[in-house]
Amino acid sequence: MFISILLCHSLAAFASTQVHATPEQWTALGRDLGGRLHTALPLSSPCFATVNGVDVGRNETECAAIRQGYTSPSFRSPLFSPRMFPQWETCQRTSQKCLLDSNQPNNSAAWEGMDCEQGSVSPRYVRLNNATDVQIAFRFAQETGVMLSIKASGHDYKGRSGAPGSLGLWIRILISSNSCQMTYSPDFVPEGGNISYPVITAGAGVPFQDLYKFADVNNVTIVGGYHQTIAASGGWVMGGGHSILSPVFGLGVDRVLQFRIVTPDGQIRVVNEFQNPDLFWALRGGGAGTFGLVLESTMLVEPRMKLQVASIHFNQTRQNAGPFLEILVEQALKWSQEGWGGHMSPSGLINVNPLLTLAQAKRSMRPAVDFALSQNGTVVIEELPSWQAFFSKYVLAAESAIGAPTIQGTRLIPAQNFASDDGKASLVKIFTTMFNEFNISMNTVVGTPFLFNSTKGATSVTPAWRKSIWHLAFHGAWTYNATVEDIRNQYELVSNINQMLRDITPGSGAYFNEGDVHEPDHEQSFWGDNYPALLEIKRKYDPYGLLDCWQCVGWKGPEDERYACYL
Ligand SMILES: Cc1cc2nc3c(=O)[nH]c(=O)nc-3n(C[C@H](O)[C@H](O)[C@H](O)COP(=O)(O)OP(=O)(O)OC[C@H]3O[C@@H](n4cnc5c(N)ncnc54)[C@H](O)[C@@H]3O)c2cc1C
Ligand SMILES: *[C@@H]1O[C@H](CO)[C@@H](O)[C@H](O)[C@H]1NC(C)=O
Ligand SMILES: *[C@@H]1O[C@H](CO)[C@@H](O)[C@H](O)[C@H]1NC(C)=O
Ligand SMILES: *[C@@H]1O[C@H](CO)[C@@H](O)[C@H](O)[C@H]1NC(C)=O
Ligand SMILES: *[C@@H]1O[C@H](CO)[C@@H](O)[C@H](O)[C@H]1NC(C)=O
Ligand SMILES: *[C@@H]1O[C@H](CO)[C@@H](O)[C@H](O)[C@H]1NC(C)=O
Ligand SMILES: *[C@@H]1O[C@H](CO)[C@@H](O)[C@H](O)[C@H]1NC(C)=O
Ligand SMILES: *[C@@H]1O[C@H](CO)[C@@H](O)[C@H](O)[C@H]1NC(C)=O
Ligand SMILES: *[C@@H]1O[C@H](CO)[C@@H](O)[C@H](O)[C@H]1NC(C)=O
Ligand SMILES: *[C@@H]1O[C@H](CO)[C@@H](O)[C@H](O)[C@H]1NC(C)=O
Ligand SMILES: *[C@@H]1O[C@H](CO)[C@@H](O)[C@H](O)[C@H]1NC(C)=O
């Protein structure tokens, strides 16, 4: 319902940007797509009296609904225009934007006397129905030179789910081959293979919250990300896909058994170990938005399992952050060897463990528990019957707010760094510098496949994932009305802090999906020695370069018009 509201609003203000198709070509495309070609304005346009320079008048009813949902992922994710991080809806280089104040969405200073500008929001998009629509779009792009972008949930941290002036291919939820969004099969055989596996197949666009529920109803566990609206078969799985169950059960790329994809040459392909094995390898870590548009993926599942859960929090102060970080660093290797995964910060942690008993879990977490209690914090160590029980209690219940301009820096921290006193001390030193000098908290994901027995050479993610125990992250942020200079400073700060982490982890890498927008030597960081082979596969399946994204395999580089809004 909300979507049609946005479409009805002020079509007069529709921005015609520098796309190269003629009006006749657009009309023909609309006809071929059976009415699924739409125009788009930025999310908050109803709040503004002027949109793309045209006086249209505000719509307070619609604006009130947008203000209310502004920082909610569940509100943003089912719409085409918004992203989780709204700077990617804007043109950062020119400050063209249409944003509300995410700290205070009712703040009328955001819209009074301001023009709502199209920014990086695609002026036209296709609401994809099936593979035929994708084939039509690829052919159109090849014939006209119109840039394409692909968007599923809009979670991307690096602006890769859109591009100014592009034709957006929007995956709400694609129905998979057997006309269901999700199917469970206890004995799936990859096409061309002869061994069967218990799996769930998910159409592109299906969010993890639906998959977790579906898996639970079928008494199985699917390994996935720590957020309800990430699209399981999109950016998550193709870029790596970490879970707090990954230490024991592997990354998304370790567990996927088959994809269906439309490659830019228009072919619908089944991709697995037996058919198109080169592309299968590339899709297992080479990144999304690069090799084609994935229609569905099939992932291995585990039986329903009990989990030990540790939820430990206290109020962070300047005095207690350092000592707690020391505990985290001191215990890191032992905890990883015991099978813990989770998220840890200077004010606490939420960890899960599928291997230990409750008594063992309590003993293992003792140092963190004692510290938190000394700070009058809260501690829960409990056994829950399933992943779904954990996810509803600890993730859904604490829906993380989005909608504020945010960037990340990350680094994969090898186990080796935790094996010596010097190594541990240098980590703690960086964390306390970040904290004391820049007021930036580290936040570590314990979600690397540390104990998982992977098959050598089966995936194309950087091998650094398998030697690391932490995927360490931190954030830069700014306000809706920050100047270009303020924003530049945040990018620089994140890059500089990230460099301190690179310096103590030579030869390691970073997660393609999450990290420094300006990652230096990104081919090496994200893929290591796998890059040359990935590039060859990119050229084979996308010979005309219809797909491209920031620091993706075969990236055309920052000078390309697609990146005109990046800083
Ligand atoms: C709040 C939050 C929590 C997160 N938690 C985790 C986590 O626990 N684990 C983890 O590994 N990552 C996590 N991420 C990062 C996440 O994996 C990436 O942002 C990922 O790219 C999201 O994929 P998407 O398809 O949902 O998003 P989108 O932004 O829609 O797309 C991301 C990229 O994939 C492309 N794409 C999407 N669908 C397809 C498709 N079907 N075919 C081809 N290309 C496609 C897009 O073009 C774009 O380049 C998190 C991100 C956020 C914002
Ligand atoms: C504002 O939007 C609502 C909901 O779409 C619509 O019913 C109403 O007519 C609009 N009002 C104006 C003044 O356009
Ligand atoms: C924002 O405005 C709406 C009315 O438009 C009101 O219901 C809500 O309480 C306001 N929120 C805040 C935080 O002021
Ligand atoms: C896609 O849907 C259209 C009708 O909406 C149909 O004509 C076409 O055959 C479908 N394509 C596939 C690959 O299922
Ligand atoms: C299964 O396939 C493998 C090759 O992938 C082959 O070596 C083996 O003989 C096949 N087994 C059966 C029972 O067909
Ligand atoms: C799941 O397990 C429960 C309890 O063992 C059982 O009653 C139910 O039938 C199972 N459901 C499926 C789909 O197998
Ligand atoms: C914890 O609470 C006790 C009792 O209220 C108080 O005396 C103590 O100072 C508190 N400790 C901290 C670190 O806040
Ligand atoms: C932090 O402090 C506030 C107010 O003093 C208190 O309500 C809250 O429970 C504390 N949080 C934790 C995790 O201890
Ligand atoms: C530090 O950052 C937090 C938000 O992360 C903010 O609330 C706080 O005011 C900042 N403190 C200082 C001293 O800047
Ligand atoms: C990895 O393989 C070893 C040896 O077979 C086994 O003991 C161990 O349990 C396996 N690890 C996981 C996480 O499955
Ligand atoms: C941004 O907006 C806030 C709140 O409306 C205001 O206090 C601040 O001065 C503005 N900053 C800039 C750079 O315009």
mmCIF file with all atom_site columns, C-alpha atoms in Angstrom, residues 40 110 114 121 129 140 164 194 235 238 297 310 337 352 362 378 394 450 501 504 519 540:
data_model
loop_
_atom_site.group_PDB
_atom_site.id
_atom_site.type_symbol
_atom_site.label_atom_id
_atom_site.label_alt_id
_atom_site.label_comp_id
_atom_site.label_asym_id
_atom_site.label_entity_id
_atom_site.label_seq_id
_atom_site.pdbx_PDB_ins_code
_atom_site.Cartn_x
_atom_site.Cartn_y
_atom_site.Cartn_z
_atom_site.occupancy
_atom_site.B_iso_or_equiv
_atom_site.pdbx_formal_charge
_atom_site.auth_seq_id
_atom_site.auth_comp_id
_atom_site.auth_asym_id
_atom_site.auth_atom_id
_atom_site.pdbx_PDB_model_num
ATOM 1  C CA . ALA A 1 40  ? 10.836 6.375   -8.068  1.00 0.00 ? 40  ALA A CA 1
ATOM 2  C CA . ALA A 1 110 ? 15.160 19.030  7.475   1.00 0.00 ? 110 ALA A CA 1
ATOM 3  C CA . MET A 1 114 ? 14.580 22.697  1.277   1.00 0.00 ? 114 MET A CA 1
ATOM 4  C CA . VAL A 1 121 ? 17.914 6.975   -6.080  1.00 0.00 ? 121 VAL A CA 1
ATOM 5  C CA . ASN A 1 129 ? 8.648  -10.918 -11.237 1.00 0.00 ? 129 ASN A CA 1
ATOM 6  C CA . PHE A 1 140 ? 17.713 -3.486  -22.685 1.00 0.00 ? 140 PHE A CA 1
ATOM 7  C CA . PRO A 1 164 ? 22.485 7.591   -9.802  1.00 0.00 ? 164 PRO A CA 1
ATOM 8  C CA . ASN A 1 194 ? 24.475 -38.174 -6.789  1.00 0.00 ? 194 ASN A CA 1
ATOM 9  C CA . GLY A 1 235 ? 24.705 -9.954  -1.069  1.00 0.00 ? 235 GLY A CA 1
ATOM 10 C CA . MET A 1 238 ? 27.752 -14.245 -2.379  1.00 0.00 ? 238 MET A CA 1
ATOM 11 C CA . SER A 1 297 ? 20.059 -20.399 -3.586  1.00 0.00 ? 297 SER A CA 1
ATOM 12 C CA . ALA A 1 310 ? 25.644 -15.660 27.188  1.00 0.00 ? 310 ALA A CA 1
ATOM 13 C CA . GLN A 1 337 ? 38.452 -23.072 20.448  1.00 0.00 ? 337 GLN A CA 1
ATOM 14 C CA . VAL A 1 352 ? 26.161 -18.470 21.525  1.00 0.00 ? 352 VAL A CA 1
ATOM 15 C CA . LYS A 1 362 ? 28.974 -20.881 32.686  1.00 0.00 ? 362 LYS A CA 1
ATOM 16 C CA . THR A 1 378 ? 23.235 -7.715  33.927  1.00 0.00 ? 378 THR A CA 1
ATOM 17 C CA . TYR A 1 394 ? 17.889 -11.489 21.511  1.00 0.00 ? 394 TYR A CA 1
ATOM 18 C CA . PHE A 1 450 ? 37.481 -21.059 12.749  1.00 0.00 ? 450 PHE A CA 1
ATOM 19 C CA . LEU A 1 501 ? 44.538 -2.648  12.393  1.00 0.00 ? 501 LEU A CA 1
ATOM 20 C CA . ILE A 1 504 ? 49.273 -5.331  13.077  1.00 0.00 ? 504 ILE A CA 1
ATOM 21 C CA . GLU A 1 519 ? 39.930 -0.241  1.303   1.00 0.00 ? 519 GLU A CA 1
ATOM 22 C CA . LYS A 1 540 ? 33.527 -14.888 -19.285 1.00 0.00 ? 540 LYS A CA 1
#
